């Protein structure tokens, strides 16, 4: 019998031998968990959201979260270039603190498996004030709460992309960071201040672009400017476009959002 994740109960129980396997969380919960409580090199294993029956390794980098497929075929695990013939062999690989990198070029050493069971502090605040406030006339509490919850979704992404300049039209590689409803780019990774911040509620269109003669190029259309950006692979381009579109759907409409362009 399979669960919602597509993993049989037998497999789920077997994977629980890994203390960093989290059988009940999805992509967003994993990102929120590692961004809030993890550090660079923290990681966990969870059921795959898009490939039922398989697994996903979620990793915290210095400023974002990445997800990697782990294919499961019988007793065998396929991860990256490695094939592991048992759960013990798979676990031993991670005990060696391997370095993992994706198409974004970010390399992260896996140092800290995030445990499934964490001892919770036994201290709680005492309530001193407790009051109810009437909802404004015509408001829908359930819809308002759902909208607020949607804004809390993490969905981070970062990596080096190459963009065309606005004036000289030359191409420069920049460090891009997608978080909340903003796409920021920096001169290099680790810079404290971005060159520019793009409010995704202002984006009018995002689509592949073939007008610039660059492979894996897409355009980001705003009222005052169109950005042309390319990646190293087509998969990376698709990932960035999908993530930006997803974040844009979570944004307020551009008619009501305040500009954060700098």
mmCIF file of C-alpha atoms in Angstrom:
data_model
loop_
_atom_site.group_PDB
_atom_site.id
_atom_site.type_symbol
_atom_site.label_atom_id
_atom_site.label_comp_id
_atom_site.label_asym_id
_atom_site.label_seq_id
_atom_site.Cartn_x
_atom_site.Cartn_y
_atom_site.Cartn_z
ATOM 1 C CA UNK A 1 0.000 0.000 0.000
ATOM 2 C CA UNK A 2 1.406 3.375 -1.037
ATOM 3 C CA UNK A 3 1.085 6.674 0.817
ATOM 4 C CA UNK A 4 0.391 10.069 -0.763
ATOM 5 C CA UNK A 5 4.101 10.396 -1.461
ATOM 6 C CA UNK A 6 4.020 7.257 -3.623
ATOM 7 C CA UNK A 7 6.302 5.429 -1.169
ATOM 8 C CA UNK A 8 5.028 2.138 0.166
ATOM 9 C CA UNK A 9 4.651 1.896 3.912
ATOM 10 C CA UNK A 10 7.419 -0.701 3.923
ATOM 11 C CA UNK A 11 9.788 1.699 2.146
ATOM 12 C CA UNK A 12 8.849 4.584 4.413
ATOM 13 C CA UNK A 13 9.625 2.507 7.479
ATOM 14 C CA UNK A 14 12.903 1.395 5.944
ATOM 15 C CA UNK A 15 13.953 4.966 5.129
ATOM 16 C CA UNK A 16 13.163 6.020 8.691
ATOM 17 C CA UNK A 17 16.367 4.273 9.665
ATOM 18 C CA UNK A 18 17.951 7.464 8.358
ATOM 19 C CA UNK A 19 17.454 10.007 11.108
ATOM 20 C CA UNK A 20 17.505 12.793 8.496
ATOM 21 C CA UNK A 21 14.634 11.323 6.442
ATOM 22 C CA UNK A 22 11.478 13.432 6.817
ATOM 23 C CA UNK A 23 8.561 11.361 5.501
ATOM 24 C CA UNK A 24 5.772 13.928 5.748
ATOM 25 C CA UNK A 25 7.156 17.250 4.475
ATOM 26 C CA UNK A 26 7.036 18.755 0.990
ATOM 27 C CA UNK A 27 9.327 21.131 -0.879
ATOM 28 C CA UNK A 28 8.089 24.323 0.777
ATOM 29 C CA UNK A 29 8.169 22.908 4.284
ATOM 30 C CA UNK A 30 11.713 21.625 3.702
ATOM 31 C CA UNK A 31 12.863 25.035 2.445
ATOM 32 C CA UNK A 32 11.259 26.863 5.351
ATOM 33 C CA UNK A 33 12.795 24.416 7.832
ATOM 34 C CA UNK A 34 16.348 24.713 6.508
ATOM 35 C CA UNK A 35 16.202 28.463 5.903
ATOM 36 C CA UNK A 36 14.910 29.103 9.419
ATOM 37 C CA UNK A 37 16.897 26.565 11.412
ATOM 38 C CA UNK A 38 19.684 25.194 9.219
ATOM 39 C CA UNK A 39 22.985 26.610 8.042
ATOM 40 C CA UNK A 40 25.214 26.182 5.005
ATOM 41 C CA UNK A 41 25.771 22.443 4.591
ATOM 42 C CA UNK A 42 22.528 21.355 6.314
ATOM 43 C CA UNK A 43 20.509 18.760 4.413
ATOM 44 C CA UNK A 44 17.570 16.388 4.681
ATOM 45 C CA UNK A 45 15.900 13.638 2.665
ATOM 46 C CA UNK A 46 12.192 13.655 1.846
ATOM 47 C CA UNK A 47 9.696 12.028 -0.542
ATOM 48 C CA UNK A 48 9.781 13.515 -4.020
ATOM 49 C CA UNK A 49 6.899 15.855 -4.814
ATOM 50 C CA UNK A 50 7.073 15.464 -8.604
ATOM 51 C CA UNK A 51 8.233 11.843 -8.862
ATOM 52 C CA UNK A 52 6.129 9.594 -6.608
ATOM 53 C CA UNK A 53 8.048 6.642 -5.252
ATOM 54 C CA UNK A 54 11.382 8.448 -5.387
ATOM 55 C CA UNK A 55 13.197 10.833 -3.042
ATOM 56 C CA UNK A 56 14.540 14.389 -2.966
ATOM 57 C CA UNK A 57 17.656 15.609 -1.192
ATOM 58 C CA UNK A 58 17.121 19.196 0.033
ATOM 59 C CA UNK A 59 20.298 21.181 0.780
ATOM 60 C CA UNK A 60 20.870 24.557 2.428
ATOM 61 C CA UNK A 61 23.533 26.650 0.689
ATOM 62 C CA UNK A 62 24.856 29.916 2.121
ATOM 63 C CA UNK A 63 21.828 31.924 1.024
ATOM 64 C CA UNK A 64 19.288 29.594 -0.594
ATOM 65 C CA UNK A 65 17.994 26.027 -0.797
ATOM 66 C CA UNK A 66 18.549 23.464 -3.561
ATOM 67 C CA UNK A 67 16.740 20.211 -4.358
ATOM 68 C CA UNK A 68 18.248 17.109 -6.004
ATOM 69 C CA UNK A 69 16.558 13.941 -7.258
ATOM 70 C CA UNK A 70 17.320 10.568 -5.702
ATOM 71 C CA UNK A 71 15.947 7.702 -7.800
ATOM 72 C CA UNK A 72 14.975 4.522 -6.000
ATOM 73 C CA UNK A 73 14.806 1.213 -7.882
ATOM 74 C CA UNK A 74 14.171 -1.719 -5.593
ATOM 75 C CA UNK A 75 17.038 -1.722 -3.094
ATOM 76 C CA UNK A 76 19.218 0.530 -5.259
ATOM 77 C CA UNK A 77 19.650 4.303 -4.938
ATOM 78 C CA UNK A 78 20.812 6.549 -7.810
ATOM 79 C CA UNK A 79 22.144 9.960 -6.790
ATOM 80 C CA UNK A 80 24.213 12.139 -9.103
ATOM 81 C CA UNK A 81 26.923 9.965 -10.650
ATOM 82 C CA UNK A 82 26.696 7.374 -7.885
ATOM 83 C CA UNK A 83 24.755 4.145 -7.559
ATOM 84 C CA UNK A 84 24.298 2.625 -4.115
ATOM 85 C CA UNK A 85 23.106 -0.944 -3.781
ATOM 86 C CA UNK A 86 21.709 -0.626 -0.259
ATOM 87 C CA UNK A 87 20.389 1.904 2.208
ATOM 88 C CA UNK A 88 23.492 1.398 4.357
ATOM 89 C CA UNK A 89 25.806 2.165 1.431
ATOM 90 C CA UNK A 90 23.716 5.236 0.576
ATOM 91 C CA UNK A 91 23.918 6.467 4.184
ATOM 92 C CA UNK A 92 27.683 5.772 4.359
ATOM 93 C CA UNK A 93 28.198 8.033 1.340
ATOM 94 C CA UNK A 94 26.701 10.981 3.217
ATOM 95 C CA UNK A 95 28.698 10.187 6.346
ATOM 96 C CA UNK A 96 31.778 11.111 4.253
ATOM 97 C CA UNK A 97 30.428 14.684 3.882
ATOM 98 C CA UNK A 98 30.469 14.806 0.057
ATOM 99 C CA UNK A 99 30.492 17.994 -2.001
ATOM 100 C CA UNK A 100 27.390 18.485 -4.159
ATOM 101 C CA UNK A 101 26.892 20.946 -7.005
ATOM 102 C CA UNK A 102 24.134 21.549 -9.534
ATOM 103 C CA UNK A 103 23.905 23.356 -12.854
ATOM 104 C CA UNK A 104 23.969 26.702 -11.023
ATOM 105 C CA UNK A 105 27.645 26.112 -10.218
ATOM 106 C CA UNK A 106 27.136 26.302 -6.449
ATOM 107 C CA UNK A 107 29.225 23.738 -4.554
ATOM 108 C CA UNK A 108 28.137 22.793 -1.057
ATOM 109 C CA UNK A 109 29.713 20.316 1.336
ATOM 110 C CA UNK A 110 27.082 18.298 3.149
ATOM 111 C CA UNK A 111 28.038 18.585 6.801
ATOM 112 C CA UNK A 112 24.907 18.674 8.916
ATOM 113 C CA UNK A 113 22.100 16.132 8.455
ATOM 114 C CA UNK A 114 18.946 17.787 9.774
ATOM 115 C CA UNK A 115 17.316 15.305 12.164
ATOM 116 C CA UNK A 116 13.680 14.303 11.903
ATOM 117 C CA UNK A 117 13.167 14.445 15.653
ATOM 118 C CA UNK A 118 14.360 17.617 17.353
ATOM 119 C CA UNK A 119 14.039 18.157 21.079
ATOM 120 C CA UNK A 120 11.712 21.104 21.588
ATOM 121 C CA UNK A 121 12.445 23.630 24.349
ATOM 122 C CA UNK A 122 10.004 23.245 27.214
ATOM 123 C CA UNK A 123 9.548 26.956 27.777
ATOM 124 C CA UNK A 124 6.358 28.772 26.774
ATOM 125 C CA UNK A 125 5.193 32.365 27.141
ATOM 126 C CA UNK A 126 2.399 33.221 29.558
ATOM 127 C CA UNK A 127 -0.584 34.981 27.974
ATOM 128 C CA UNK A 128 -1.038 38.503 29.335
ATOM 129 C CA UNK A 129 -3.354 39.882 26.660
ATOM 130 C CA UNK A 130 -6.032 38.078 24.671
ATOM 131 C CA UNK A 131 -8.507 39.999 22.548
ATOM 132 C CA UNK A 132 -10.611 39.602 19.427
ATOM 133 C CA UNK A 133 -10.997 42.214 16.722
ATOM 134 C CA UNK A 134 -13.899 42.431 14.311
ATOM 135 C CA UNK A 135 -13.159 41.806 10.659
ATOM 136 C CA UNK A 136 -13.879 44.724 8.292
ATOM 137 C CA UNK A 137 -17.250 44.536 6.569
ATOM 138 C CA UNK A 138 -17.181 42.480 3.404
ATOM 139 C CA UNK A 139 -13.951 40.666 4.236
ATOM 140 C CA UNK A 140 -13.558 36.924 3.821
ATOM 141 C CA UNK A 141 -11.451 35.613 6.688
ATOM 142 C CA UNK A 142 -10.641 32.282 5.033
ATOM 143 C CA UNK A 143 -9.584 33.890 1.746
ATOM 144 C CA UNK A 144 -7.531 36.572 3.522
ATOM 145 C CA UNK A 145 -5.741 33.946 5.596
ATOM 146 C CA UNK A 146 -5.029 31.814 2.518
ATOM 147 C CA UNK A 147 -3.501 34.843 0.774
ATOM 148 C CA UNK A 148 -1.330 35.646 3.792
ATOM 149 C CA UNK A 149 -0.181 32.039 3.983
ATOM 150 C CA UNK A 150 0.724 32.022 0.292
ATOM 151 C CA UNK A 151 3.072 34.950 0.850
ATOM 152 C CA UNK A 152 5.021 32.935 3.420
ATOM 153 C CA UNK A 153 6.142 30.334 0.900
ATOM 154 C CA UNK A 154 9.918 30.307 0.561
ATOM 155 C CA UNK A 155 10.875 29.044 -2.921
ATOM 156 C CA UNK A 156 14.392 30.470 -3.018
ATOM 157 C CA UNK A 157 16.867 30.132 -5.868
ATOM 158 C CA UNK A 158 20.320 31.561 -6.490
ATOM 159 C CA UNK A 159 23.176 31.230 -8.946
ATOM 160 C CA UNK A 160 25.319 32.935 -11.560
ATOM 161 C CA UNK A 161 23.473 34.177 -14.659
ATOM 162 C CA UNK A 162 24.643 36.379 -17.517
ATOM 163 C CA UNK A 163 22.606 39.485 -18.341
ATOM 164 C CA UNK A 164 22.767 42.187 -20.985
ATOM 165 C CA UNK A 165 23.517 45.717 -19.810
ATOM 166 C CA UNK A 166 20.924 48.438 -20.247
ATOM 167 C CA UNK A 167 23.189 51.003 -21.946
ATOM 168 C CA UNK A 168 26.278 49.397 -23.467
ATOM 169 C CA UNK A 169 24.448 46.168 -24.312
ATOM 170 C CA UNK A 170 27.446 44.144 -23.196
ATOM 171 C CA UNK A 171 27.010 40.862 -21.317
ATOM 172 C CA UNK A 172 28.079 40.464 -17.701
ATOM 173 C CA UNK A 173 27.811 37.552 -15.300
ATOM 174 C CA UNK A 174 26.088 38.403 -12.029
ATOM 175 C CA UNK A 175 25.013 36.570 -8.891
ATOM 176 C CA UNK A 176 21.197 36.350 -8.844
ATOM 177 C CA UNK A 177 19.071 35.717 -5.774
ATOM 178 C CA UNK A 178 15.335 34.978 -5.877
ATOM 179 C CA UNK A 179 13.642 35.263 -2.508
ATOM 180 C CA UNK A 180 10.128 36.229 -1.459
ATOM 181 C CA UNK A 181 8.759 38.516 -4.210
ATOM 182 C CA UNK A 182 12.112 39.950 -5.284
ATOM 183 C CA UNK A 183 14.804 39.056 -7.788
ATOM 184 C CA UNK A 184 18.114 40.672 -6.844
ATOM 185 C CA UNK A 185 21.432 40.592 -8.620
ATOM 186 C CA UNK A 186 24.885 41.345 -7.261
ATOM 187 C CA UNK A 187 28.286 41.954 -8.816
ATOM 188 C CA UNK A 188 29.521 38.768 -7.145
ATOM 189 C CA UNK A 189 28.382 36.225 -4.610
ATOM 190 C CA UNK A 190 28.663 37.447 -1.053
ATOM 191 C CA UNK A 191 28.293 41.158 -1.808
ATOM 192 C CA UNK A 192 26.173 42.798 0.906
ATOM 193 C CA UNK A 193 24.293 45.158 -1.410
ATOM 194 C CA UNK A 194 22.591 44.229 -4.707
ATOM 195 C CA UNK A 195 23.109 46.191 -7.908
ATOM 196 C CA UNK A 196 19.371 46.113 -8.484
ATOM 197 C CA UNK A 197 16.220 44.675 -6.946
ATOM 198 C CA UNK A 198 13.347 43.677 -9.232
ATOM 199 C CA UNK A 199 9.864 43.560 -7.739
ATOM 200 C CA UNK A 200 8.213 40.560 -9.382
ATOM 201 C CA UNK A 201 4.762 42.132 -9.096
ATOM 202 C CA UNK A 202 5.930 44.523 -11.857
ATOM 203 C CA UNK A 203 6.922 41.760 -14.293
ATOM 204 C CA UNK A 204 4.614 41.767 -17.317
ATOM 205 C CA UNK A 205 6.057 38.775 -19.168
ATOM 206 C CA UNK A 206 8.722 36.110 -18.914
ATOM 207 C CA UNK A 207 9.528 33.948 -21.922
ATOM 208 C CA UNK A 208 12.382 32.321 -23.872
ATOM 209 C CA UNK A 209 14.145 34.716 -26.237
ATOM 210 C CA UNK A 210 15.993 34.010 -29.495
ATOM 211 C CA UNK A 211 16.547 37.604 -30.645
ATOM 212 C CA UNK A 212 19.942 38.036 -28.946
ATOM 213 C CA UNK A 213 21.732 35.083 -30.500
ATOM 214 C CA UNK A 214 22.375 33.485 -27.096
ATOM 215 C CA UNK A 215 21.527 29.928 -26.157
ATOM 216 C CA UNK A 216 19.311 29.372 -23.100
ATOM 217 C CA UNK A 217 18.243 33.016 -23.078
ATOM 218 C CA UNK A 218 15.019 34.392 -21.620
ATOM 219 C CA UNK A 219 13.517 37.852 -21.264
ATOM 220 C CA UNK A 220 11.978 39.500 -18.235
ATOM 221 C CA UNK A 221 9.658 42.319 -19.308
ATOM 222 C CA UNK A 222 8.931 45.248 -16.976
ATOM 223 C CA UNK A 223 7.209 48.555 -17.765
ATOM 224 C CA UNK A 224 10.491 50.495 -17.908
ATOM 225 C CA UNK A 225 12.925 47.837 -19.121
ATOM 226 C CA UNK A 226 13.304 44.373 -20.594
ATOM 227 C CA UNK A 227 16.030 42.187 -19.105
ATOM 228 C CA UNK A 228 17.761 39.610 -21.291
ATOM 229 C CA UNK A 229 19.385 36.817 -19.279
ATOM 230 C CA UNK A 230 20.982 33.521 -20.249
ATOM 231 C CA UNK A 231 22.020 30.420 -18.346
ATOM 232 C CA UNK A 232 24.569 27.675 -18.960
ATOM 233 C CA UNK A 233 22.000 24.956 -19.759
ATOM 234 C CA UNK A 234 18.423 24.736 -20.992
ATOM 235 C CA UNK A 235 17.368 22.951 -17.788
ATOM 236 C CA UNK A 236 18.702 25.809 -15.691
ATOM 237 C CA UNK A 237 16.820 28.315 -17.865
ATOM 238 C CA UNK A 238 13.592 26.340 -17.427
ATOM 239 C CA UNK A 239 14.135 26.163 -13.653
ATOM 240 C CA UNK A 240 14.654 29.920 -13.329
ATOM 241 C CA UNK A 241 11.650 30.750 -15.496
ATOM 242 C CA UNK A 242 9.412 28.321 -13.635
ATOM 243 C CA UNK A 243 10.492 29.626 -10.237
ATOM 244 C CA UNK A 244 10.050 33.284 -11.221
ATOM 245 C CA UNK A 245 6.600 32.550 -12.656
ATOM 246 C CA UNK A 246 5.631 30.715 -9.492
ATOM 247 C CA UNK A 247 6.798 33.563 -7.293
ATOM 248 C CA UNK A 248 5.010 36.105 -9.509
ATOM 249 C CA UNK A 249 1.732 34.229 -9.030
ATOM 250 C CA UNK A 250 2.230 34.654 -5.295
ATOM 251 C CA UNK A 251 2.738 38.423 -5.652
ATOM 252 C CA UNK A 252 0.081 41.086 -5.227
ATOM 253 C CA UNK A 253 -1.008 42.669 -8.509
ATOM 254 C CA UNK A 254 1.284 45.328 -9.889
ATOM 255 C CA UNK A 255 -1.528 47.837 -9.584
ATOM 256 C CA UNK A 256 -1.404 47.687 -5.790
ATOM 257 C CA UNK A 257 2.208 46.757 -5.132
ATOM 258 C CA UNK A 258 4.736 49.430 -4.254
ATOM 259 C CA UNK A 259 7.864 49.651 -6.369
ATOM 260 C CA UNK A 260 11.140 48.386 -4.949
ATOM 261 C CA UNK A 261 13.283 49.086 -7.984
ATOM 262 C CA UNK A 262 16.555 50.718 -7.014
#
